[in-house]
XYZ file of C-alpha atoms in Angstrom:
532
model
C -37.242 -6.860 25.095
C -39.031 -9.868 26.063
C -37.788 -11.572 22.718
C -34.348 -10.950 23.323
C -35.160 -11.598 27.157
C -35.834 -15.340 25.802
C -33.153 -15.869 23.777
C -30.891 -15.099 25.904
C -31.756 -17.504 27.873
C -31.917 -20.208 25.553
C -34.970 -19.999 23.679
C -35.066 -20.008 19.562
C -35.405 -16.664 17.571
C -38.265 -16.810 14.518
C -35.783 -17.602 11.947
C -37.459 -16.349 8.533
C -35.457 -21.012 7.755
C -35.825 -23.623 9.608
C -33.066 -23.997 12.968
C -30.425 -26.296 10.972
C -30.544 -23.989 7.935
C -30.558 -21.266 10.404
C -27.698 -22.784 12.157
C -26.143 -23.886 8.566
C -25.910 -19.917 7.945
C -24.721 -19.405 10.810
C -21.732 -22.571 10.651
C -21.256 -20.737 6.516
C -20.556 -17.357 8.301
C -18.221 -17.791 10.180
C -16.150 -19.602 7.617
C -16.320 -16.608 4.664
C -15.063 -13.854 8.323
C -12.190 -16.631 9.736
C -11.144 -17.100 5.626
C -11.271 -13.549 5.753
C -9.811 -12.791 9.020
C -7.084 -14.561 7.991
C -6.392 -13.444 5.033
C -6.075 -9.573 6.453
C -3.739 -11.254 9.473
C -1.209 -12.309 6.686
C -1.569 -9.432 4.851
C -1.047 -7.270 7.124
C 2.393 -9.728 8.134
C 3.330 -9.394 3.873
C 3.215 -5.769 3.476
C 4.746 -5.217 6.509
C 7.813 -7.645 5.480
C 7.794 -6.067 2.420
C 7.798 -2.056 3.216
C 9.771 -2.326 6.979
C 12.531 -5.938 6.972
C 12.623 -8.819 8.628
C 10.369 -10.563 8.342
C 10.323 -12.048 11.566
C 10.128 -9.508 13.820
C 7.026 -7.750 12.079
C 4.940 -11.823 12.374
C 5.770 -10.927 15.710
C 4.855 -7.646 16.203
C 1.022 -8.332 13.587
C -0.044 -11.381 15.445
C 1.080 -11.487 18.974
C -0.167 -7.297 18.900
C -3.428 -8.993 17.364
C -3.746 -12.127 19.542
C -3.598 -9.557 22.528
C -6.461 -7.577 20.737
C -8.730 -10.028 20.217
C -8.979 -10.771 24.493
C -10.327 -7.041 23.771
C -12.342 -7.263 21.469
C -13.994 -10.515 23.457
C -15.039 -8.427 26.870
C -15.794 -5.449 24.912
C -18.288 -7.802 22.907
C -20.178 -8.467 26.655
C -21.885 -5.100 26.576
C -23.400 -6.144 23.058
C -25.220 -9.731 23.356
C -28.407 -8.391 24.158
C -28.414 -7.111 20.408
C -25.624 -9.838 19.385
C -27.424 -9.732 15.833
C -27.113 -6.009 14.905
C -24.392 -5.158 16.459
C -21.890 -8.902 14.633
C -23.226 -7.015 11.370
C -21.782 -3.555 12.602
C -18.589 -5.535 13.163
C -18.510 -7.106 10.061
C -19.382 -3.713 8.070
C -15.972 -2.268 10.479
C -13.823 -4.671 9.903
C -14.056 -5.010 6.355
C -13.664 -0.958 5.998
C -10.891 -1.541 8.226
C -9.388 -4.569 6.923
C -9.724 -4.111 3.228
C -8.520 -0.751 3.575
C -5.279 -1.292 5.552
C -2.410 -2.060 3.074
C -3.175 0.695 0.564
C -3.458 3.332 3.738
C -0.533 1.220 4.633
C 1.259 1.654 1.627
C 0.398 5.375 1.747
C 1.766 6.226 4.211
C 5.144 4.341 3.313
C 4.803 6.412 0.555
C 4.565 10.273 1.454
C 5.377 9.735 5.093
C 8.404 7.369 4.604
C 6.918 5.342 8.341
C 4.595 2.563 8.267
C 4.677 1.617 11.588
C 2.399 2.945 14.002
C -0.174 2.301 11.404
C 0.887 -1.141 11.469
C 0.418 -1.359 15.007
C -3.318 0.430 14.730
C -4.899 -1.817 12.079
C -3.970 -4.596 13.814
C -5.046 -3.400 17.260
C -8.150 -2.207 15.580
C -8.471 -5.906 13.408
C -7.745 -8.057 16.297
C -10.156 -6.651 18.522
C -13.430 -6.597 16.117
C -11.687 -10.955 15.383
C -12.397 -11.171 18.765
C -16.150 -9.101 19.145
C -16.709 -11.850 16.293
C -17.141 -15.343 18.449
C -19.104 -14.384 21.466
C -22.449 -13.087 19.576
C -21.766 -15.115 16.998
C -22.472 -17.890 20.325
C -25.678 -15.673 20.949
C -26.714 -15.963 17.025
C -25.994 -20.192 17.457
C -28.298 -20.805 19.783
C -31.208 -18.605 18.883
C -31.274 -20.478 15.993
C -30.540 -23.770 17.352
C -31.177 -25.332 20.596
C -27.891 -26.777 22.345
C -25.846 -27.308 24.739
C -22.955 -24.765 24.356
C -19.883 -27.359 23.871
C -21.984 -28.009 21.309
C -22.125 -24.719 20.179
C -18.319 -23.675 20.686
C -17.330 -27.091 19.198
C -18.612 -26.512 15.474
C -18.227 -22.252 15.702
C -14.031 -22.967 16.204
C -14.998 -25.867 13.389
C -16.262 -23.739 11.253
C -13.737 -20.679 12.218
C -10.232 -22.986 11.824
C -11.796 -23.660 9.020
C -12.350 -21.101 7.207
C -8.614 -19.942 8.921
C -7.113 -22.481 6.409
C -9.064 -21.575 3.766
C -7.556 -18.191 4.048
C -4.611 -19.249 4.246
C -3.898 -21.222 1.648
C -5.902 -18.195 -0.928
C -3.361 -15.422 0.212
C 0.230 -16.378 -1.265
C -1.891 -19.778 -4.241
C -4.630 -16.839 -4.777
C -4.750 -13.666 -3.640
C -1.528 -12.659 -3.743
C 0.073 -13.571 -7.079
C -2.834 -13.238 -8.723
C -4.796 -10.325 -7.293
C -1.673 -8.428 -5.941
C -1.921 -7.127 -1.918
C -3.931 -4.262 -2.643
C -6.052 -5.886 -5.140
C -6.571 -9.289 -2.407
C -7.411 -7.450 0.307
C -10.097 -4.968 -1.150
C -11.956 -7.962 -3.114
C -11.468 -9.909 0.899
C -13.904 -6.904 2.259
C -15.869 -6.471 0.112
C -16.948 -10.297 0.560
C -16.736 -9.941 4.194
C -19.299 -7.187 4.383
C -20.947 -9.251 2.207
C -21.397 -11.866 3.442
C -21.673 -10.404 7.525
C -24.593 -7.987 6.502
C -26.126 -11.287 4.461
C -26.879 -13.064 7.155
C -28.802 -10.636 9.734
C -30.164 -9.556 7.814
C -31.438 -12.067 6.179
C -31.719 -14.323 8.791
C -32.263 -12.519 11.593
C -33.958 -10.724 9.834
C -37.365 -10.431 12.185
C -35.262 -9.817 15.734
C -34.186 -6.103 13.697
C -36.321 -3.178 13.926
C -37.086 -1.139 10.790
C -34.010 1.832 11.829
C -31.967 -1.061 12.017
C -31.919 -2.665 9.599
C -31.949 0.794 6.939
C -28.759 1.185 9.382
C -27.374 -1.983 8.763
C -28.462 -1.989 4.480
C -26.691 1.573 4.802
C -23.437 0.572 6.374
C -23.045 -2.384 4.504
C -24.232 -0.585 1.193
C -21.705 2.126 1.659
C -18.926 0.017 3.069
C -18.685 -1.956 -0.894
C -18.752 0.704 -2.425
C -15.761 2.584 -1.108
C -14.191 -0.513 -1.267
C -14.818 -1.633 -5.399
C -14.160 1.980 -6.053
C -11.089 1.902 -4.128
C -9.929 -1.543 -6.339
C -11.179 0.957 -9.252
C -8.799 3.745 -8.810
C -6.123 1.291 -7.169
C -4.033 1.968 -10.242
C -3.848 5.340 -9.964
C -3.161 4.881 -6.431
C -0.767 2.542 -6.903
C 1.525 4.415 -10.359
C 0.997 7.382 -7.671
C 2.641 5.744 -4.858
C 5.749 4.617 -6.844
C 6.366 8.139 -7.997
C 6.216 10.001 -4.458
C 8.700 6.162 -3.703
C 11.037 5.960 -6.884
C 10.775 8.888 -8.288
C 8.565 9.819 -11.846
C 11.117 7.874 -13.522
C 9.669 4.528 -13.223
C 9.917 2.719 -15.765
C 9.157 -0.838 -15.192
C 7.294 -2.160 -11.429
C 6.380 -6.212 -11.815
C 5.684 -7.699 -8.589
C 6.316 -11.327 -8.742
C 5.979 -14.308 -6.664
C 8.955 -13.280 -5.145
C 9.142 -10.119 -4.365
C 8.081 -6.521 -5.778
C 10.559 -6.041 -8.996
C 10.678 -1.665 -9.795
C 12.937 -0.627 -12.691
C 13.393 3.524 -12.635
C 15.356 5.697 -14.990
C 15.178 6.572 -19.444
C 18.435 5.155 -19.833
C 22.054 2.432 -18.803
C 23.755 5.725 -17.349
C 20.071 6.696 -14.551
C 18.608 3.641 -14.381
C 17.918 1.805 -11.131
C 16.895 -1.908 -10.174
C 15.310 -2.041 -6.681
C 14.232 -6.011 -5.171
C 11.332 -5.164 -2.578
C 12.021 -1.495 -2.368
C 15.167 -1.836 -2.147
C 18.352 0.145 -4.255
C 19.767 -2.614 -5.902
C 21.504 -1.201 -9.037
C 23.000 2.257 -9.690
C 24.000 2.635 -12.525
C 26.083 5.446 -11.118
C 28.179 3.548 -9.414
C 27.702 -0.547 -10.059
C 30.187 -0.712 -12.205
C 32.252 -0.667 -8.720
C 30.631 -2.622 -6.957
C 30.750 -5.091 -8.977
C 34.610 -5.419 -10.150
C 35.296 -5.132 -6.217
C 32.706 -8.230 -6.012
C 33.903 -10.132 -8.939
C 37.800 -9.392 -9.797
C 39.785 -10.239 -6.895
C 38.460 -14.194 -7.013
C 39.528 -14.390 -10.520
C 42.971 -14.019 -9.703
C 43.983 -17.888 -9.578
C 42.248 -21.699 -12.238
C 38.909 -19.737 -12.862
C 37.388 -22.361 -15.944
C 33.958 -22.775 -14.588
C 32.990 -19.719 -12.328
C 29.468 -19.976 -10.134
C 27.699 -17.443 -9.575
C 24.644 -17.368 -6.743
C 22.443 -14.331 -7.239
C 23.091 -12.151 -9.804
C 20.153 -11.812 -12.145
C 20.937 -8.258 -13.161
C 24.195 -9.963 -15.540
C 26.333 -7.409 -13.943
C 28.160 -9.587 -11.954
C 28.239 -12.400 -14.516
C 29.356 -9.531 -17.076
C 32.560 -9.090 -15.388
C 33.492 -12.583 -15.327
C 32.577 -12.985 -19.181
C 35.651 -10.144 -19.930
C 38.114 -13.109 -18.878
C 38.640 -15.579 -22.418
C 39.159 -17.961 -19.899
C 36.207 -19.294 -18.487
C 34.460 -22.223 -20.907
C 30.578 -21.913 -18.494
C 28.934 -18.997 -16.696
C 26.648 -21.116 -13.857
C 24.095 -18.328 -12.786
C 21.435 -19.363 -10.156
C 18.553 -16.624 -9.289
C 15.577 -17.530 -7.495
C 13.270 -14.664 -9.444
C 12.924 -15.085 -13.652
C 11.575 -12.669 -13.649
C 14.411 -10.449 -12.866
C 17.189 -12.947 -15.454
C 13.901 -11.869 -17.807
C 13.925 -8.380 -17.544
C 18.018 -8.837 -17.976
C 17.709 -10.230 -21.060
C 14.691 -8.105 -22.361
C 15.286 -4.638 -20.856
C 16.926 -1.989 -22.984
C 18.156 -0.114 -19.573
C 19.174 -2.979 -18.101
C 20.429 -5.842 -20.483
C 23.107 -2.809 -22.327
C 24.251 -2.462 -18.842
C 24.977 -5.758 -18.545
C 26.540 -6.264 -21.890
C 24.273 -8.325 -23.048
C 25.722 -10.923 -20.916
C 22.584 -13.532 -21.635
C 23.545 -13.556 -24.682
C 27.024 -15.597 -24.671
C 26.098 -18.925 -25.546
C 29.450 -19.558 -22.024
C 26.215 -18.498 -19.533
C 23.738 -20.977 -18.081
C 20.900 -19.504 -16.568
C 19.116 -21.658 -13.413
C 16.146 -20.025 -11.813
C 16.274 -22.100 -8.133
C 16.419 -21.710 -4.469
C 20.077 -20.769 -4.364
C 20.796 -23.073 -0.454
C 18.619 -25.818 -2.256
C 20.006 -26.467 -5.662
C 23.462 -26.310 -3.869
C 22.639 -29.589 -2.228
C 21.240 -31.372 -5.211
C 24.588 -30.046 -7.598
C 27.243 -31.794 -7.772
C 29.660 -30.422 -9.945
C 32.729 -28.997 -8.577
C 33.886 -24.081 -9.947
C 36.971 -22.604 -9.237
C 35.160 -20.385 -8.664
C 32.211 -18.728 -6.813
C 30.156 -15.958 -6.116
C 28.511 -14.758 -3.876
C 26.100 -11.643 -4.869
C 23.303 -11.625 -2.930
C 21.131 -9.139 -1.050
C 22.220 -8.315 3.079
C 21.892 -11.056 5.255
C 19.827 -8.432 7.420
C 17.127 -9.241 5.449
C 15.361 -11.930 6.407
C 14.235 -13.677 3.964
C 17.970 -14.149 2.482
C 19.417 -15.437 6.322
C 19.892 -19.634 5.933
C 22.077 -18.103 2.539
C 24.421 -16.566 4.710
C 24.478 -19.568 7.780
C 27.835 -21.402 8.462
C 25.479 -24.282 6.666
C 25.188 -23.131 3.300
C 28.905 -22.050 3.455
C 30.240 -25.430 3.814
C 27.871 -26.954 0.931
C 30.084 -24.049 -1.342
C 33.468 -25.192 0.638
C 32.305 -28.420 -1.231
C 31.692 -27.019 -4.642
C 34.327 -26.278 -5.014
C 37.830 -27.923 -6.640
C 40.864 -27.632 -4.796
C 42.293 -24.441 -5.816
C 38.583 -22.499 -6.217
C 37.526 -19.395 -4.476
C 34.488 -18.310 -3.036
C 32.807 -14.330 -2.619
C 30.346 -13.340 -0.326
C 28.611 -9.730 -0.750
C 29.210 -9.126 2.706
C 27.474 -5.516 4.171
C 29.403 -2.807 5.081
C 31.758 -3.494 7.468
C 31.826 0.761 9.231
C 27.728 0.676 9.073
C 27.488 -3.108 10.242
C 30.223 -4.400 11.611
C 28.188 -6.805 13.258
C 26.032 -8.394 10.259
C 29.343 -8.436 8.200
C 31.939 -9.650 11.048
C 29.169 -12.745 11.459
C 28.988 -13.566 8.168
C 33.016 -13.572 8.179
C 32.610 -16.105 11.285
C 30.298 -18.316 9.578
C 32.149 -18.764 6.241
C 34.928 -19.818 8.817
C 32.349 -22.138 10.396
C 31.765 -23.245 7.345
C 35.269 -25.033 6.774
C 36.957 -22.304 4.659
C 40.012 -19.454 5.193
C 38.660 -15.514 4.560
C 40.337 -12.679 3.687
C 37.420 -9.326 4.560
C 38.327 -6.141 2.015
C 35.838 -3.118 1.699
C 35.918 -0.690 -1.032
C 33.751 2.811 -0.135
C 31.220 3.058 -1.804
C 30.498 6.668 -4.135
C 26.816 8.465 -4.458
C 24.582 6.339 -5.614
C 22.486 8.958 -6.943
C 18.806 7.051 -6.302
C 16.404 8.758 -7.625
C 14.447 8.452 -3.636
C 15.017 10.664 -0.902
C 16.925 8.488 1.154
C 13.306 8.010 3.428
C 11.489 7.121 1.133
C 13.430 3.733 1.318
C 12.271 0.424 3.488
C 13.884 0.391 7.106
C 15.274 4.213 6.526
C 17.579 2.704 4.241
C 20.415 4.753 3.028
C 22.617 4.913 0.394
C 25.857 2.592 1.200
C 29.048 3.822 2.267
C 30.811 1.330 2.019
C 30.946 -2.055 0.381
C 32.547 -5.325 2.571
C 33.419 -8.789 0.905
C 35.280 -11.488 2.042
C 36.850 -13.146 0.453
C 38.056 -17.375 1.432
C 39.033 -20.491 -0.174
C 40.078 -24.392 1.551
C 43.361 -23.254 1.811
C 45.729 -19.924 3.824
C 44.519 -17.021 1.385
C 46.495 -14.397 0.722
C 45.996 -10.412 0.080
C 43.433 -10.011 -2.304
C 44.296 -8.383 -6.432
C 44.203 -8.740 -9.685
C 45.144 -11.881 -11.595
C 47.448 -11.550 -14.415
C 45.827 -9.954 -17.480
C 43.219 -9.093 -15.302
C 41.153 -6.386 -18.050
C 40.835 -3.349 -17.179
C 39.215 -1.715 -14.788
C 36.398 0.786 -14.823
C 35.832 2.793 -11.663
C 38.698 0.411 -9.454
C 42.600 -0.819 -9.377
C 44.425 -3.510 -7.492
C 46.919 -0.639 -5.097
C 42.717 0.233 -3.926
C 41.940 -3.385 -3.234
C 44.306 -3.570 -1.124
C 44.580 -0.978 1.025
C 40.964 -2.491 1.231
C 42.297 -5.433 2.607
C 43.883 -3.899 5.663
C 41.388 -1.699 5.888
C 38.542 -4.375 6.677
C 41.498 -6.089 8.745
C 42.504 -2.650 10.737
C 38.357 -2.417 11.041
C 37.954 -6.269 12.327
C 34.581 -6.949 15.890
C 36.558 -9.913 17.003
C 34.446 -12.799 19.332
C 31.637 -13.514 16.220
C 29.309 -16.052 16.879
C 28.817 -17.665 13.919
C 25.041 -17.797 13.199
C 23.567 -21.532 11.401
C 20.081 -21.908 10.389
C 18.235 -23.560 14.256
C 21.199 -19.870 15.543
C 20.812 -16.862 12.903
C 21.759 -14.432 14.448
C 21.629 -11.257 11.944
C 19.496 -8.196 12.719
C 19.278 -5.303 11.011
C 21.990 -2.357 13.049
C 20.272 0.907 13.538
């Protein structure tokens, strides 16, 4: 107790190393712990965006709650300054366990409970409190090892903290996520965190610890690392069980690409389901109806050159290639893994009639917005087969600026068709897309097609954001000049589940649903959000 009182007044601790070395080791621990802390934050944001959707909202929730909790943690740490060494060691062990296991628990709550929002807020609070408690204790420790003015100590601590945050922030997207994935990356980060905090206290400050405190820290840190190591060994089995809970028992392919998670379910082309980041994109039981409604009304006119934005599954291309007078089809898909599966997976390639074998088709792996800015060719038909605009990553691909780029890429009599979301379920989103297309310089004609039960294997409450089977599909046909009523071209191939009368009735039905007064969405002012 006397030693602690002396050290709090500025006296140096009894160290097994020289003060300058001890100071360096404390700053090294600050660097490592800061890197781990930022990895926890980014991992929560990334996983929440995948599981819940709307990355802007999830990032705001995680960061604001975490910063608030850090303030609480700093206040609570005042009570531990008299026991700074053992307090810091226990806090780092707790942070390693909670932060390292957070991704695992979030995914489990999503898979088996269908809800991960409460777990997200809870982990943000807990991790924030523990991170906030670090700096006051580290401030006490660094002044114990090397007597210096408070301003210099604060400057050193924050410099190491910020540099560590930079390294952690870069390591997450460029190293941990692509090489290890979210679950293993978080577990490994937790183990590094526990090892760094435990090593600093048990070596540099071991003379300040009672034998009981040393035993406690050894047992706690070894237990935390053992738990994280065991979870790492079992993570593959956990992922398989969680995927079965989310997607059913027929998961055939599950790939985490640099863009998204891609999952294929079903044993053949008749039962196939394609999920991208937990959202059902293709169901073999009704995809013909969707793709026929998307493609064929736009093919009524010149169609020698066709551009498909998105649609890496090859299903829109399948419908386009049914026209013999089409000379070239360009598919721009951001995720090469999707086009690779569309080429090689027996069920998916069978469903798209082996469209990628057709010499008229060219696949390009690129972001559609960036690619359009650099491309100077003209197209008779542009087909926008992209995820719903309510998904934040797709918002710029439903902006007025994006449609302005498409307008420049259209030939004089060219047409654009846009999948704009369901006008009945999400009317604000649908009519905001329509306003954005018009703001891009094109005239529009909306139409809707009622959907059929998707029959996908996952129950609706297992899908992210509470997503349900589509009740209807909404489309926009657009051109530089007036747009007539959507229909089918003369000599169009026979359709499997759609007729011209239904398309025309869909246009009249969409007009009856019109929601006036919507403002275009732009890059600076996006106006899409998830509707109930």
